[in-house]
Amino acid sequence: MIVALLPFGFTAVAQDVASAEAEIENYLLKSGDVVEISVLEDSSLNRQVLVRPDGKISMPLAGTIVAEGRTPEALQATIRSALAKDFLEPPTVTVSLVSSSSEVDTEDLQTFYVLGQVAAPGRFQALEPVDVLQALAVAGGPGIFAAKSRIQIRRRDENGGETVTLFDYNAVEEGAGVALQMISDGDIVVVPERGLFE
């Protein structure tokens, strides 16, 4: 038999690999996990996403999706279904676990909020620095009633005061060279509703 010809201990290693693969397949996502989402048909949707404390993730076009308690494969199917309406045929979606919550140092996480006229307002966390455009993207982008030219970035200063910086999303859409402000921990991005004649 082939097994008799294999080096001593190889069968045990193969069993360990098989059990590790089975464990990953059956892994249930939880808050604090980081997953990588890839969409073959549209690389602009590719991203690493943190499962938020409420157990959900947000993704452009797909919106807010419950991730906690699902396997990466089940989440993959849900994202594929959510994106199907925006493609001629259901897209090819891959979800893989980048790191589990036990590996993520919560002190390294940056928390920010996106409120108002966006597809999926809420509290978000990121492992790497994000700019205002990326913050809007994870919240699903400005809605149809958004006042895109007067988006606010509200930041608390050391003295307890608040600074408000305006961001013009319309200028970005028109291709203007707009400086993208980086989001700091605790920042609140507010997308107001546009007026009747705006």
CSV table of N, CA and C in Angstrom, one decimal, residues 44-141:
chain,number,residue,atom,x,y,z
A,44,SER,N,-13.0,46.7,-7.7
A,44,SER,CA,-13.2,47.8,-6.8
A,44,SER,C,-14.0,47.4,-5.6
A,45,LEU,N,-14.7,46.3,-5.6
A,45,LEU,CA,-15.4,45.8,-4.4
A,45,LEU,C,-14.6,45.0,-3.5
A,46,ASN,N,-13.3,44.6,-3.9
A,46,ASN,CA,-12.5,43.8,-3.1
A,46,ASN,C,-12.0,44.6,-1.9
A,47,ARG,N,-12.1,44.0,-0.7
A,47,ARG,CA,-11.7,44.7,0.5
A,47,ARG,C,-11.6,43.7,1.7
A,48,GLN,N,-10.9,44.2,2.7
A,48,GLN,CA,-10.8,43.5,4.0
A,48,GLN,C,-11.8,44.2,4.9
A,49,VAL,N,-12.7,43.4,5.6
A,49,VAL,CA,-13.7,43.9,6.4
A,49,VAL,C,-13.7,43.3,7.8
A,50,LEU,N,-13.9,44.2,8.7
A,50,LEU,CA,-14.0,43.8,10.1
A,50,LEU,C,-15.4,43.5,10.5
A,51,VAL,N,-15.7,42.3,11.1
A,51,VAL,CA,-17.0,42.0,11.6
A,51,VAL,C,-17.2,42.9,12.9
A,52,ARG,N,-18.2,43.8,12.8
A,52,ARG,CA,-18.4,44.8,13.8
A,52,ARG,C,-19.0,44.2,15.1
A,53,PRO,N,-19.0,45.0,16.2
A,53,PRO,CA,-19.5,44.4,17.5
A,53,PRO,C,-21.0,44.0,17.4
A,54,ASP,N,-21.7,44.5,16.4
A,54,ASP,CA,-23.1,44.0,16.3
A,54,ASP,C,-23.2,42.8,15.4
A,55,GLY,N,-22.0,42.2,15.0
A,55,GLY,CA,-22.0,41.0,14.2
A,55,GLY,C,-22.2,41.2,12.7
A,56,LYS,N,-22.2,42.4,12.3
A,56,LYS,CA,-22.5,42.7,10.8
A,56,LYS,C,-21.3,43.3,10.1
A,57,ILE,N,-21.4,43.2,8.8
A,57,ILE,CA,-20.4,43.9,8.0
A,57,ILE,C,-21.1,44.8,7.0
A,58,SER,N,-20.5,45.7,6.4
A,58,SER,CA,-21.1,46.6,5.4
A,58,SER,C,-20.2,46.6,4.2
A,59,MET,N,-20.9,46.6,3.0
A,59,MET,CA,-20.1,46.5,1.8
A,59,MET,C,-20.9,47.3,0.7
A,60,PRO,N,-20.2,48.1,-0.1
A,60,PRO,CA,-20.9,48.8,-1.2
A,60,PRO,C,-21.7,47.9,-2.0
A,61,LEU,N,-22.9,48.3,-2.5
A,61,LEU,CA,-23.8,47.6,-3.3
A,61,LEU,C,-24.6,46.5,-2.5
A,62,ALA,N,-23.9,45.8,-1.6
A,62,ALA,CA,-24.5,44.7,-0.9
A,62,ALA,C,-25.2,45.2,0.4
A,63,GLY,N,-24.7,46.4,0.9
A,63,GLY,CA,-25.3,46.9,2.1
A,63,GLY,C,-24.8,46.3,3.4
A,64,THR,N,-25.6,46.2,4.4
A,64,THR,CA,-25.3,45.6,5.7
A,64,THR,C,-25.7,44.2,5.7
A,65,ILE,N,-24.8,43.3,6.1
A,65,ILE,CA,-25.1,41.9,6.1
A,65,ILE,C,-24.6,41.3,7.5
A,66,VAL,N,-25.4,40.4,8.0
A,66,VAL,CA,-25.1,39.7,9.2
A,66,VAL,C,-24.0,38.6,8.9
A,67,ALA,N,-22.9,38.7,9.6
A,67,ALA,CA,-21.8,37.8,9.3
A,67,ALA,C,-21.6,36.8,10.5
A,68,GLU,N,-21.8,37.4,11.7
A,68,GLU,CA,-21.6,36.6,12.9
A,68,GLU,C,-22.5,35.3,12.9
A,69,GLY,N,-21.9,34.2,13.3
A,69,GLY,CA,-22.6,32.9,13.3
A,69,GLY,C,-22.7,32.2,12.0
A,70,ARG,N,-22.0,32.7,11.0
A,70,ARG,CA,-22.0,32.1,9.7
A,70,ARG,C,-20.6,31.7,9.3
A,71,THR,N,-20.5,30.7,8.5
A,71,THR,CA,-19.2,30.3,8.0
A,71,THR,C,-18.8,31.2,6.9
A,72,PRO,N,-17.5,31.4,6.5
A,72,PRO,CA,-17.1,32.2,5.4
A,72,PRO,C,-17.9,31.8,4.1
A,73,GLU,N,-18.1,30.5,3.9
A,73,GLU,CA,-18.8,30.1,2.7
A,73,GLU,C,-20.2,30.5,2.7
A,74,ALA,N,-20.9,30.5,3.8
A,74,ALA,CA,-22.3,31.0,3.9
A,74,ALA,C,-22.4,32.5,3.7
A,75,LEU,N,-21.4,33.2,4.2
A,75,LEU,CA,-21.3,34.7,4.0
A,75,LEU,C,-21.1,35.0,2.6
A,76,GLN,N,-20.3,34.2,1.9
A,76,GLN,CA,-20.0,34.3,0.5
A,76,GLN,C,-21.2,34.2,-0.3
A,77,ALA,N,-22.1,33.2,0.0
A,77,ALA,CA,-23.3,33.0,-0.7
A,77,ALA,C,-24.3,34.2,-0.5
A,78,THR,N,-24.3,34.7,0.7
A,78,THR,CA,-25.2,35.9,1.0
A,78,THR,C,-24.8,37.1,0.2
A,79,ILE,N,-23.5,37.4,0.2
A,79,ILE,CA,-22.9,38.5,-0.5
A,79,ILE,C,-23.2,38.4,-2.0
A,80,ARG,N,-23.0,37.2,-2.5
A,80,ARG,CA,-23.3,36.9,-3.9
A,80,ARG,C,-24.7,37.2,-4.3
A,81,SER,N,-25.7,36.8,-3.4
A,81,SER,CA,-27.1,37.1,-3.7
A,81,SER,C,-27.4,38.6,-3.6
A,82,ALA,N,-26.8,39.2,-2.6
A,82,ALA,CA,-27.0,40.7,-2.4
A,82,ALA,C,-26.5,41.5,-3.6
A,83,LEU,N,-25.4,41.0,-4.2
A,83,LEU,CA,-24.8,41.7,-5.4
A,83,LEU,C,-25.4,41.4,-6.7
A,84,ALA,N,-26.1,40.3,-6.8
A,84,ALA,CA,-26.7,39.8,-8.0
A,84,ALA,C,-27.5,40.8,-8.8
A,85,LYS,N,-28.2,41.6,-8.1
A,85,LYS,CA,-29.1,42.6,-8.7
A,85,LYS,C,-28.3,43.6,-9.5
A,86,ASP,N,-27.0,43.8,-9.2
A,86,ASP,CA,-26.2,44.8,-9.8
A,86,ASP,C,-25.4,44.3,-11.0
A,87,PHE,N,-25.5,43.0,-11.2
A,87,PHE,CA,-24.7,42.3,-12.3
A,87,PHE,C,-25.7,41.6,-13.3
A,88,LEU,N,-25.2,41.4,-14.5
A,88,LEU,CA,-26.0,40.6,-15.4
A,88,LEU,C,-26.2,39.2,-15.0
A,89,GLU,N,-25.1,38.6,-14.5
A,89,GLU,CA,-25.2,37.3,-13.9
A,89,GLU,C,-24.6,37.3,-12.5
A,90,PRO,N,-25.0,36.5,-11.6
A,90,PRO,CA,-24.5,36.5,-10.2
A,90,PRO,C,-23.0,36.5,-10.2
A,91,PRO,N,-22.3,37.4,-9.5
A,91,PRO,CA,-20.9,37.5,-9.5
A,91,PRO,C,-20.2,36.4,-8.8
A,92,THR,N,-18.9,36.2,-9.1
A,92,THR,CA,-18.1,35.2,-8.4
A,92,THR,C,-17.5,35.9,-7.1
A,93,VAL,N,-17.9,35.5,-6.0
A,93,VAL,CA,-17.5,36.1,-4.7
A,93,VAL,C,-16.7,35.1,-3.9
A,94,THR,N,-15.6,35.5,-3.3
A,94,THR,CA,-14.8,34.7,-2.4
A,94,THR,C,-14.7,35.4,-1.1
A,95,VAL,N,-14.9,34.7,0.0
A,95,VAL,CA,-14.7,35.2,1.4
A,95,VAL,C,-13.7,34.3,2.1
A,96,SER,N,-12.7,34.9,2.6
A,96,SER,CA,-11.7,34.1,3.4
A,96,SER,C,-11.4,34.8,4.7
A,97,LEU,N,-11.1,34.0,5.7
A,97,LEU,CA,-10.8,34.6,7.0
A,97,LEU,C,-9.4,35.1,7.0
A,98,VAL,N,-9.1,36.3,7.3
A,98,VAL,CA,-7.8,36.9,7.4
A,98,VAL,C,-7.2,36.7,8.8
A,99,SER,N,-8.0,37.1,9.8
A,99,SER,CA,-7.6,36.9,11.2
A,99,SER,C,-8.9,36.8,12.1
A,100,SER,N,-8.7,36.0,13.1
A,100,SER,CA,-9.8,35.8,14.0
A,100,SER,C,-9.7,36.9,15.1
A,101,SER,N,-10.8,37.1,15.8
A,101,SER,CA,-10.9,38.2,16.8
A,101,SER,C,-9.8,38.0,17.9
A,102,SER,N,-9.4,36.7,18.1
A,102,SER,CA,-8.4,36.4,19.2
A,102,SER,C,-7.0,36.9,18.7
A,103,GLU,N,-6.8,37.2,17.4
A,103,GLU,CA,-5.6,37.6,16.9
A,103,GLU,C,-5.5,39.1,16.7
A,104,VAL,N,-6.7,39.8,16.8
A,104,VAL,CA,-6.8,41.2,16.6
A,104,VAL,C,-6.6,42.0,17.9
A,105,ASP,N,-5.7,42.9,18.0
A,105,ASP,CA,-5.5,43.8,19.1
A,105,ASP,C,-6.5,44.9,19.0
A,106,THR,N,-7.5,45.0,19.9
A,106,THR,CA,-8.5,46.0,19.8
A,106,THR,C,-8.0,47.4,20.0
A,107,GLU,N,-6.8,47.5,20.6
A,107,GLU,CA,-6.2,48.9,20.7
A,107,GLU,C,-5.7,49.4,19.3
A,108,ASP,N,-5.5,48.5,18.4
A,108,ASP,CA,-5.1,48.9,17.0
A,108,ASP,C,-6.3,49.3,16.2
A,109,LEU,N,-7.5,49.1,16.6
A,109,LEU,CA,-8.7,49.4,15.8
A,109,LEU,C,-9.0,50.8,15.9
A,110,GLN,N,-9.4,51.4,14.8
A,110,GLN,CA,-9.8,52.8,14.7
A,110,GLN,C,-11.4,52.7,14.5
A,111,THR,N,-12.1,53.4,15.4
A,111,THR,CA,-13.5,53.5,15.3
A,111,THR,C,-14.0,54.8,14.7
A,112,PHE,N,-14.9,54.7,13.8
A,112,PHE,CA,-15.5,56.0,13.3
A,112,PHE,C,-17.0,55.7,13.0
A,113,TYR,N,-17.7,56.8,12.8
A,113,TYR,CA,-19.2,56.7,12.6
A,113,TYR,C,-19.5,57.4,11.3
A,114,VAL,N,-20.5,56.8,10.5
A,114,VAL,CA,-21.0,57.5,9.3
A,114,VAL,C,-22.5,57.5,9.5
A,115,LEU,N,-23.0,58.8,9.5
A,115,LEU,CA,-24.5,59.0,9.8
A,115,LEU,C,-25.1,59.8,8.7
A,116,GLY,N,-26.4,59.7,8.7
A,116,GLY,CA,-27.2,60.5,7.7
A,116,GLY,C,-27.6,59.7,6.5
A,117,GLN,N,-27.5,60.4,5.3
A,117,GLN,CA,-28.0,59.9,4.0
A,117,GLN,C,-27.0,59.0,3.3
A,118,VAL,N,-26.7,57.8,4.0
A,118,VAL,CA,-25.9,56.8,3.3
A,118,VAL,C,-26.7,55.5,3.4
A,119,ALA,N,-26.3,54.6,2.6
A,119,ALA,CA,-27.0,53.3,2.4
A,119,ALA,C,-27.0,52.5,3.7
A,120,ALA,N,-25.9,52.5,4.5
A,120,ALA,CA,-25.8,51.7,5.7
A,120,ALA,C,-25.1,52.5,6.8
A,121,PRO,N,-25.8,53.5,7.4
A,121,PRO,CA,-25.2,54.2,8.5
A,121,PRO,C,-24.8,53.4,9.7
A,122,GLY,N,-23.8,53.8,10.4
A,122,GLY,CA,-23.5,53.0,11.6
A,122,GLY,C,-22.1,53.3,12.1
A,123,ARG,N,-21.7,52.4,13.0
A,123,ARG,CA,-20.3,52.5,13.7
A,123,ARG,C,-19.4,51.5,12.9
A,124,PHE,N,-18.2,51.9,12.6
A,124,PHE,CA,-17.3,51.0,11.8
A,124,PHE,C,-16.0,51.0,12.5
A,125,GLN,N,-15.2,50.0,12.3
A,125,GLN,CA,-13.9,49.8,12.8
A,125,GLN,C,-13.0,49.4,11.7
A,126,ALA,N,-11.7,49.9,11.7
A,126,ALA,CA,-10.8,49.6,10.7
A,126,ALA,C,-9.4,49.3,11.3
A,127,LEU,N,-8.7,48.4,10.7
A,127,LEU,CA,-7.3,48.0,11.2
A,127,LEU,C,-6.3,48.9,10.6
A,128,GLU,N,-6.6,49.5,9.4
A,128,GLU,CA,-5.7,50.4,8.8
A,128,GLU,C,-6.3,51.8,8.6
A,129,PRO,N,-5.5,52.9,8.4
A,129,PRO,CA,-6.1,54.2,8.2
A,129,PRO,C,-7.0,54.2,7.0
A,130,VAL,N,-8.1,55.0,7.1
A,130,VAL,CA,-9.0,55.2,6.0
A,130,VAL,C,-9.2,56.7,5.8
A,131,ASP,N,-9.5,57.0,4.5
A,131,ASP,CA,-9.8,58.4,4.2
A,131,ASP,C,-11.3,58.6,4.2
A,132,VAL,N,-11.8,59.8,4.0
A,132,VAL,CA,-13.2,60.1,4.0
A,132,VAL,C,-14.0,59.3,2.9
A,133,LEU,N,-13.4,59.2,1.8
A,133,LEU,CA,-14.0,58.5,0.7
A,133,LEU,C,-14.2,57.0,1.0
A,134,GLN,N,-13.2,56.4,1.6
A,134,GLN,CA,-13.3,55.0,2.0
A,134,GLN,C,-14.3,54.8,3.1
A,135,ALA,N,-14.4,55.8,4.0
A,135,ALA,CA,-15.4,55.7,5.1
A,135,ALA,C,-16.8,55.7,4.5
A,136,LEU,N,-17.0,56.6,3.5
A,136,LEU,CA,-18.3,56.6,2.9
A,136,LEU,C,-18.6,55.3,2.1
A,137,ALA,N,-17.5,54.7,1.5
A,137,ALA,CA,-17.7,53.5,0.8
A,137,ALA,C,-18.2,52.3,1.7
A,138,VAL,N,-17.6,52.2,2.9
A,138,VAL,CA,-18.0,51.1,3.8
A,138,VAL,C,-19.4,51.3,4.3
A,139,ALA,N,-19.9,52.5,4.3
A,139,ALA,CA,-21.3,52.8,4.7
A,139,ALA,C,-22.2,52.7,3.5
A,140,GLY,N,-21.7,52.3,2.3
A,140,GLY,CA,-22.6,52.1,1.2
A,140,GLY,C,-22.7,53.3,0.3
A,141,GLY,N,-22.0,54.4,0.6
A,141,GLY,CA,-22.0,55.5,-0.3
A,141,GLY,C,-23.2,56.5,0.0
